[in-house]
mmCIF file of the C-alpha atoms, coordinates in Angstrom:
data_MODEL
# 
_entry.id   MODEL 
# 
loop_
_atom_site.group_PDB 
_atom_site.id 
_atom_site.type_symbol 
_atom_site.label_atom_id 
_atom_site.label_alt_id 
_atom_site.label_comp_id 
_atom_site.label_asym_id 
_atom_site.label_entity_id 
_atom_site.label_seq_id 
_atom_site.pdbx_PDB_ins_code 
_atom_site.Cartn_x 
_atom_site.Cartn_y 
_atom_site.Cartn_z 
_atom_site.occupancy 
_atom_site.B_iso_or_equiv 
_atom_site.pdbx_formal_charge 
_atom_site.auth_seq_id 
_atom_site.auth_comp_id 
_atom_site.auth_asym_id 
_atom_site.auth_atom_id 
_atom_site.pdbx_PDB_model_num 
ATOM 1   C CA . UNK A 1 1   ? 101.220 154.195 105.558 1.00 0.00 ? 1   UNK A CA 1 
ATOM 2   C CA . UNK A 1 2   ? 104.282 155.791 104.790 1.00 0.00 ? 2   UNK A CA 1 
ATOM 3   C CA . UNK A 1 3   ? 105.131 153.575 101.606 1.00 0.00 ? 3   UNK A CA 1 
ATOM 4   C CA . UNK A 1 4   ? 101.950 154.469 100.633 1.00 0.00 ? 4   UNK A CA 1 
ATOM 5   C CA . UNK A 1 5   ? 102.530 157.944 100.795 1.00 0.00 ? 5   UNK A CA 1 
ATOM 6   C CA . UNK A 1 6   ? 99.795  158.838 103.300 1.00 0.00 ? 6   UNK A CA 1 
ATOM 7   C CA . UNK A 1 7   ? 101.902 161.096 105.589 1.00 0.00 ? 7   UNK A CA 1 
ATOM 8   C CA . UNK A 1 8   ? 99.548  162.156 107.529 1.00 0.00 ? 8   UNK A CA 1 
ATOM 9   C CA . UNK A 1 9   ? 98.070  158.893 108.334 1.00 0.00 ? 9   UNK A CA 1 
ATOM 10  C CA . UNK A 1 10  ? 101.236 157.404 108.598 1.00 0.00 ? 10  UNK A CA 1 
ATOM 11  C CA . UNK A 1 11  ? 102.579 160.527 110.897 1.00 0.00 ? 11  UNK A CA 1 
ATOM 12  C CA . UNK A 1 12  ? 99.606  160.219 113.242 1.00 0.00 ? 12  UNK A CA 1 
ATOM 13  C CA . UNK A 1 13  ? 100.696 156.443 113.431 1.00 0.00 ? 13  UNK A CA 1 
ATOM 14  C CA . UNK A 1 14  ? 104.243 157.505 114.422 1.00 0.00 ? 14  UNK A CA 1 
ATOM 15  C CA . UNK A 1 15  ? 102.841 159.701 116.698 1.00 0.00 ? 15  UNK A CA 1 
ATOM 16  C CA . UNK A 1 16  ? 100.829 157.283 118.343 1.00 0.00 ? 16  UNK A CA 1 
ATOM 17  C CA . UNK A 1 17  ? 103.751 154.689 118.705 1.00 0.00 ? 17  UNK A CA 1 
ATOM 18  C CA . UNK A 1 18  ? 105.745 157.445 120.277 1.00 0.00 ? 18  UNK A CA 1 
ATOM 19  C CA . UNK A 1 19  ? 103.880 157.670 122.879 1.00 0.00 ? 19  UNK A CA 1 
ATOM 20  C CA . UNK A 1 20  ? 105.212 154.819 124.499 1.00 0.00 ? 20  UNK A CA 1 
ATOM 21  C CA . UNK A 1 21  ? 108.393 154.107 126.196 1.00 0.00 ? 21  UNK A CA 1 
ATOM 22  C CA . UNK A 1 22  ? 110.106 151.556 123.867 1.00 0.00 ? 22  UNK A CA 1 
ATOM 23  C CA . UNK A 1 23  ? 112.894 151.064 122.089 1.00 0.00 ? 23  UNK A CA 1 
ATOM 24  C CA . UNK A 1 24  ? 110.415 151.316 118.829 1.00 0.00 ? 24  UNK A CA 1 
ATOM 25  C CA . UNK A 1 25  ? 109.125 154.663 120.197 1.00 0.00 ? 25  UNK A CA 1 
ATOM 26  C CA . UNK A 1 26  ? 112.378 156.025 119.887 1.00 0.00 ? 26  UNK A CA 1 
ATOM 27  C CA . UNK A 1 27  ? 112.376 155.067 116.281 1.00 0.00 ? 27  UNK A CA 1 
ATOM 28  C CA . UNK A 1 28  ? 108.904 156.427 115.629 1.00 0.00 ? 28  UNK A CA 1 
ATOM 29  C CA . UNK A 1 29  ? 109.601 159.595 117.083 1.00 0.00 ? 29  UNK A CA 1 
ATOM 30  C CA . UNK A 1 30  ? 112.902 159.468 114.896 1.00 0.00 ? 30  UNK A CA 1 
ATOM 31  C CA . UNK A 1 31  ? 111.478 158.617 111.908 1.00 0.00 ? 31  UNK A CA 1 
ATOM 32  C CA . UNK A 1 32  ? 108.155 161.013 112.357 1.00 0.00 ? 32  UNK A CA 1 
ATOM 33  C CA . UNK A 1 33  ? 110.737 163.970 112.567 1.00 0.00 ? 33  UNK A CA 1 
ATOM 34  C CA . UNK A 1 34  ? 112.523 163.176 109.789 1.00 0.00 ? 34  UNK A CA 1 
ATOM 35  C CA . UNK A 1 35  ? 109.362 162.426 107.719 1.00 0.00 ? 35  UNK A CA 1 
ATOM 36  C CA . UNK A 1 36  ? 108.759 166.302 108.898 1.00 0.00 ? 36  UNK A CA 1 
ATOM 37  C CA . UNK A 1 37  ? 111.499 167.644 107.823 1.00 0.00 ? 37  UNK A CA 1 
ATOM 38  C CA . UNK A 1 38  ? 111.678 165.954 104.306 1.00 0.00 ? 38  UNK A CA 1 
ATOM 39  C CA . UNK A 1 39  ? 108.073 167.635 103.893 1.00 0.00 ? 39  UNK A CA 1 
ATOM 40  C CA . UNK A 1 40  ? 109.132 170.961 104.934 1.00 0.00 ? 40  UNK A CA 1 
ATOM 41  C CA . UNK A 1 41  ? 107.517 170.829 108.323 1.00 0.00 ? 41  UNK A CA 1 
ATOM 42  C CA . UNK A 1 42  ? 110.266 172.053 110.135 1.00 0.00 ? 42  UNK A CA 1 
ATOM 43  C CA . UNK A 1 43  ? 108.358 173.146 113.626 1.00 0.00 ? 43  UNK A CA 1 
ATOM 44  C CA . UNK A 1 44  ? 106.834 169.822 113.285 1.00 0.00 ? 44  UNK A CA 1 
ATOM 45  C CA . UNK A 1 45  ? 110.322 167.743 112.995 1.00 0.00 ? 45  UNK A CA 1 
ATOM 46  C CA . UNK A 1 46  ? 111.815 169.934 115.840 1.00 0.00 ? 46  UNK A CA 1 
ATOM 47  C CA . UNK A 1 47  ? 109.101 169.029 118.079 1.00 0.00 ? 47  UNK A CA 1 
ATOM 48  C CA . UNK A 1 48  ? 109.882 165.410 117.425 1.00 0.00 ? 48  UNK A CA 1 
ATOM 49  C CA . UNK A 1 49  ? 113.332 165.453 117.363 1.00 0.00 ? 49  UNK A CA 1 
ATOM 50  C CA . UNK A 1 50  ? 113.100 167.672 120.871 1.00 0.00 ? 50  UNK A CA 1 
ATOM 51  C CA . UNK A 1 51  ? 110.789 164.791 122.197 1.00 0.00 ? 51  UNK A CA 1 
ATOM 52  C CA . UNK A 1 52  ? 113.347 162.040 121.213 1.00 0.00 ? 52  UNK A CA 1 
ATOM 53  C CA . UNK A 1 53  ? 116.427 163.821 122.951 1.00 0.00 ? 53  UNK A CA 1 
ATOM 54  C CA . UNK A 1 54  ? 113.845 164.776 126.366 1.00 0.00 ? 54  UNK A CA 1 
ATOM 55  C CA . UNK A 1 55  ? 112.408 161.377 126.687 1.00 0.00 ? 55  UNK A CA 1 
ATOM 56  C CA . UNK A 1 56  ? 114.691 159.252 125.756 1.00 0.00 ? 56  UNK A CA 1 
ATOM 57  C CA . UNK A 1 57  ? 118.317 161.193 126.602 1.00 0.00 ? 57  UNK A CA 1 
ATOM 58  C CA . UNK A 1 58  ? 120.165 157.574 126.166 1.00 0.00 ? 58  UNK A CA 1 
ATOM 59  C CA . UNK A 1 59  ? 118.832 157.276 122.609 1.00 0.00 ? 59  UNK A CA 1 
ATOM 60  C CA . UNK A 1 60  ? 121.151 155.610 120.204 1.00 0.00 ? 60  UNK A CA 1 
ATOM 61  C CA . UNK A 1 61  ? 119.477 158.489 117.682 1.00 0.00 ? 61  UNK A CA 1 
ATOM 62  C CA . UNK A 1 62  ? 120.662 161.312 119.435 1.00 0.00 ? 62  UNK A CA 1 
ATOM 63  C CA . UNK A 1 63  ? 123.022 162.233 117.240 1.00 0.00 ? 63  UNK A CA 1 
ATOM 64  C CA . UNK A 1 64  ? 120.816 161.839 114.492 1.00 0.00 ? 64  UNK A CA 1 
ATOM 65  C CA . UNK A 1 65  ? 118.166 164.078 116.130 1.00 0.00 ? 65  UNK A CA 1 
ATOM 66  C CA . UNK A 1 66  ? 120.911 166.293 117.085 1.00 0.00 ? 66  UNK A CA 1 
ATOM 67  C CA . UNK A 1 67  ? 121.167 166.998 113.520 1.00 0.00 ? 67  UNK A CA 1 
ATOM 68  C CA . UNK A 1 68  ? 117.593 167.096 112.964 1.00 0.00 ? 68  UNK A CA 1 
ATOM 69  C CA . UNK A 1 69  ? 117.275 169.977 115.087 1.00 0.00 ? 69  UNK A CA 1 
ATOM 70  C CA . UNK A 1 70  ? 120.238 171.730 113.757 1.00 0.00 ? 70  UNK A CA 1 
ATOM 71  C CA . UNK A 1 71  ? 118.228 171.125 110.074 1.00 0.00 ? 71  UNK A CA 1 
ATOM 72  C CA . UNK A 1 72  ? 115.325 172.622 111.205 1.00 0.00 ? 72  UNK A CA 1 
ATOM 73  C CA . UNK A 1 73  ? 116.573 175.536 112.632 1.00 0.00 ? 73  UNK A CA 1 
ATOM 74  C CA . UNK A 1 74  ? 118.961 176.614 110.087 1.00 0.00 ? 74  UNK A CA 1 
ATOM 75  C CA . UNK A 1 75  ? 115.693 176.164 107.502 1.00 0.00 ? 75  UNK A CA 1 
ATOM 76  C CA . UNK A 1 76  ? 113.644 178.244 109.713 1.00 0.00 ? 76  UNK A CA 1 
ATOM 77  C CA . UNK A 1 77  ? 116.678 181.027 109.848 1.00 0.00 ? 77  UNK A CA 1 
ATOM 78  C CA . UNK A 1 78  ? 118.215 180.283 113.397 1.00 0.00 ? 78  UNK A CA 1 
ATOM 79  C CA . UNK A 1 79  ? 121.433 180.343 112.181 1.00 0.00 ? 79  UNK A CA 1 
ATOM 80  C CA . UNK A 1 80  ? 122.546 181.160 115.855 1.00 0.00 ? 80  UNK A CA 1 
ATOM 81  C CA . UNK A 1 81  ? 120.619 177.879 117.439 1.00 0.00 ? 81  UNK A CA 1 
ATOM 82  C CA . UNK A 1 82  ? 121.782 175.408 114.358 1.00 0.00 ? 82  UNK A CA 1 
ATOM 83  C CA . UNK A 1 83  ? 125.496 176.681 115.285 1.00 0.00 ? 83  UNK A CA 1 
ATOM 84  C CA . UNK A 1 84  ? 124.686 175.741 119.003 1.00 0.00 ? 84  UNK A CA 1 
ATOM 85  C CA . UNK A 1 85  ? 123.175 172.229 118.308 1.00 0.00 ? 85  UNK A CA 1 
ATOM 86  C CA . UNK A 1 86  ? 125.582 171.453 115.915 1.00 0.00 ? 86  UNK A CA 1 
ATOM 87  C CA . UNK A 1 87  ? 128.468 172.149 118.659 1.00 0.00 ? 87  UNK A CA 1 
ATOM 88  C CA . UNK A 1 88  ? 126.479 170.235 120.866 1.00 0.00 ? 88  UNK A CA 1 
ATOM 89  C CA . UNK A 1 89  ? 126.627 167.509 118.503 1.00 0.00 ? 89  UNK A CA 1 
ATOM 90  C CA . UNK A 1 90  ? 130.010 167.821 118.127 1.00 0.00 ? 90  UNK A CA 1 
ATOM 91  C CA . UNK A 1 91  ? 130.729 167.671 122.037 1.00 0.00 ? 91  UNK A CA 1 
ATOM 92  C CA . UNK A 1 92  ? 128.854 165.019 123.038 1.00 0.00 ? 92  UNK A CA 1 
ATOM 93  C CA . UNK A 1 93  ? 129.149 162.474 119.912 1.00 0.00 ? 93  UNK A CA 1 
ATOM 94  C CA . UNK A 1 94  ? 132.915 163.298 118.199 1.00 0.00 ? 94  UNK A CA 1 
ATOM 95  C CA . UNK A 1 95  ? 132.441 159.943 116.545 1.00 0.00 ? 95  UNK A CA 1 
ATOM 96  C CA . UNK A 1 96  ? 129.069 160.494 114.763 1.00 0.00 ? 96  UNK A CA 1 
ATOM 97  C CA . UNK A 1 97  ? 128.860 160.220 111.192 1.00 0.00 ? 97  UNK A CA 1 
ATOM 98  C CA . UNK A 1 98  ? 126.729 163.547 110.902 1.00 0.00 ? 98  UNK A CA 1 
ATOM 99  C CA . UNK A 1 99  ? 130.173 165.245 112.706 1.00 0.00 ? 99  UNK A CA 1 
ATOM 100 C CA . UNK A 1 100 ? 131.398 166.463 109.030 1.00 0.00 ? 100 UNK A CA 1 
ATOM 101 C CA . UNK A 1 101 ? 128.325 167.677 108.535 1.00 0.00 ? 101 UNK A CA 1 
ATOM 102 C CA . UNK A 1 102 ? 128.298 169.586 111.317 1.00 0.00 ? 102 UNK A CA 1 
ATOM 103 C CA . UNK A 1 103 ? 131.017 171.171 110.511 1.00 0.00 ? 103 UNK A CA 1 
ATOM 104 C CA . UNK A 1 104 ? 130.507 172.122 107.166 1.00 0.00 ? 104 UNK A CA 1 
ATOM 105 C CA . UNK A 1 105 ? 127.221 173.611 108.425 1.00 0.00 ? 105 UNK A CA 1 
ATOM 106 C CA . UNK A 1 106 ? 129.157 175.259 111.015 1.00 0.00 ? 106 UNK A CA 1 
ATOM 107 C CA . UNK A 1 107 ? 131.392 176.851 108.419 1.00 0.00 ? 107 UNK A CA 1 
ATOM 108 C CA . UNK A 1 108 ? 128.602 177.806 106.098 1.00 0.00 ? 108 UNK A CA 1 
ATOM 109 C CA . UNK A 1 109 ? 126.554 179.775 108.740 1.00 0.00 ? 109 UNK A CA 1 
ATOM 110 C CA . UNK A 1 110 ? 129.569 181.820 110.431 1.00 0.00 ? 110 UNK A CA 1 
ATOM 111 C CA . UNK A 1 111 ? 130.596 182.469 106.264 1.00 0.00 ? 111 UNK A CA 1 
ATOM 112 C CA . UNK A 1 112 ? 134.041 180.693 106.716 1.00 0.00 ? 112 UNK A CA 1 
ATOM 113 C CA . UNK A 1 113 ? 133.222 179.114 103.244 1.00 0.00 ? 113 UNK A CA 1 
# 
C-alpha cells in the first residue's frame, strides 16, 4: 500500500503491525514514523518514534527514532527539545550514523553556524 501511494491505508496497516511485540513491530513503528515525517505530519511521526523507543528500548532503530523525534521537534518549532533529543542521541549512540547530523542540527539551532 505504501508503494501504491495509499498513505492512509499503509499507515493504518503499519500501525496494526506495530501493536504486536515482534521485530516486525519495531520496523513497522519506525517506518510509520518515517512516512509521517515525509508527509509533514510531525505529531504523528513523533508519536510513532516515541512509542518505538518506549516499547522497545533496546531496538536497533533507537538512534533513528531519536533522530526522527529531533526532526519533528525542530519542525514544530521546539528547538530546545530538538537539542535535548540530539544530545541524548550523542550520549547513547556515539557511533550512530546520525551523530554528524545531530551535531550539525545542535549547532544550527544554537546559532553557532
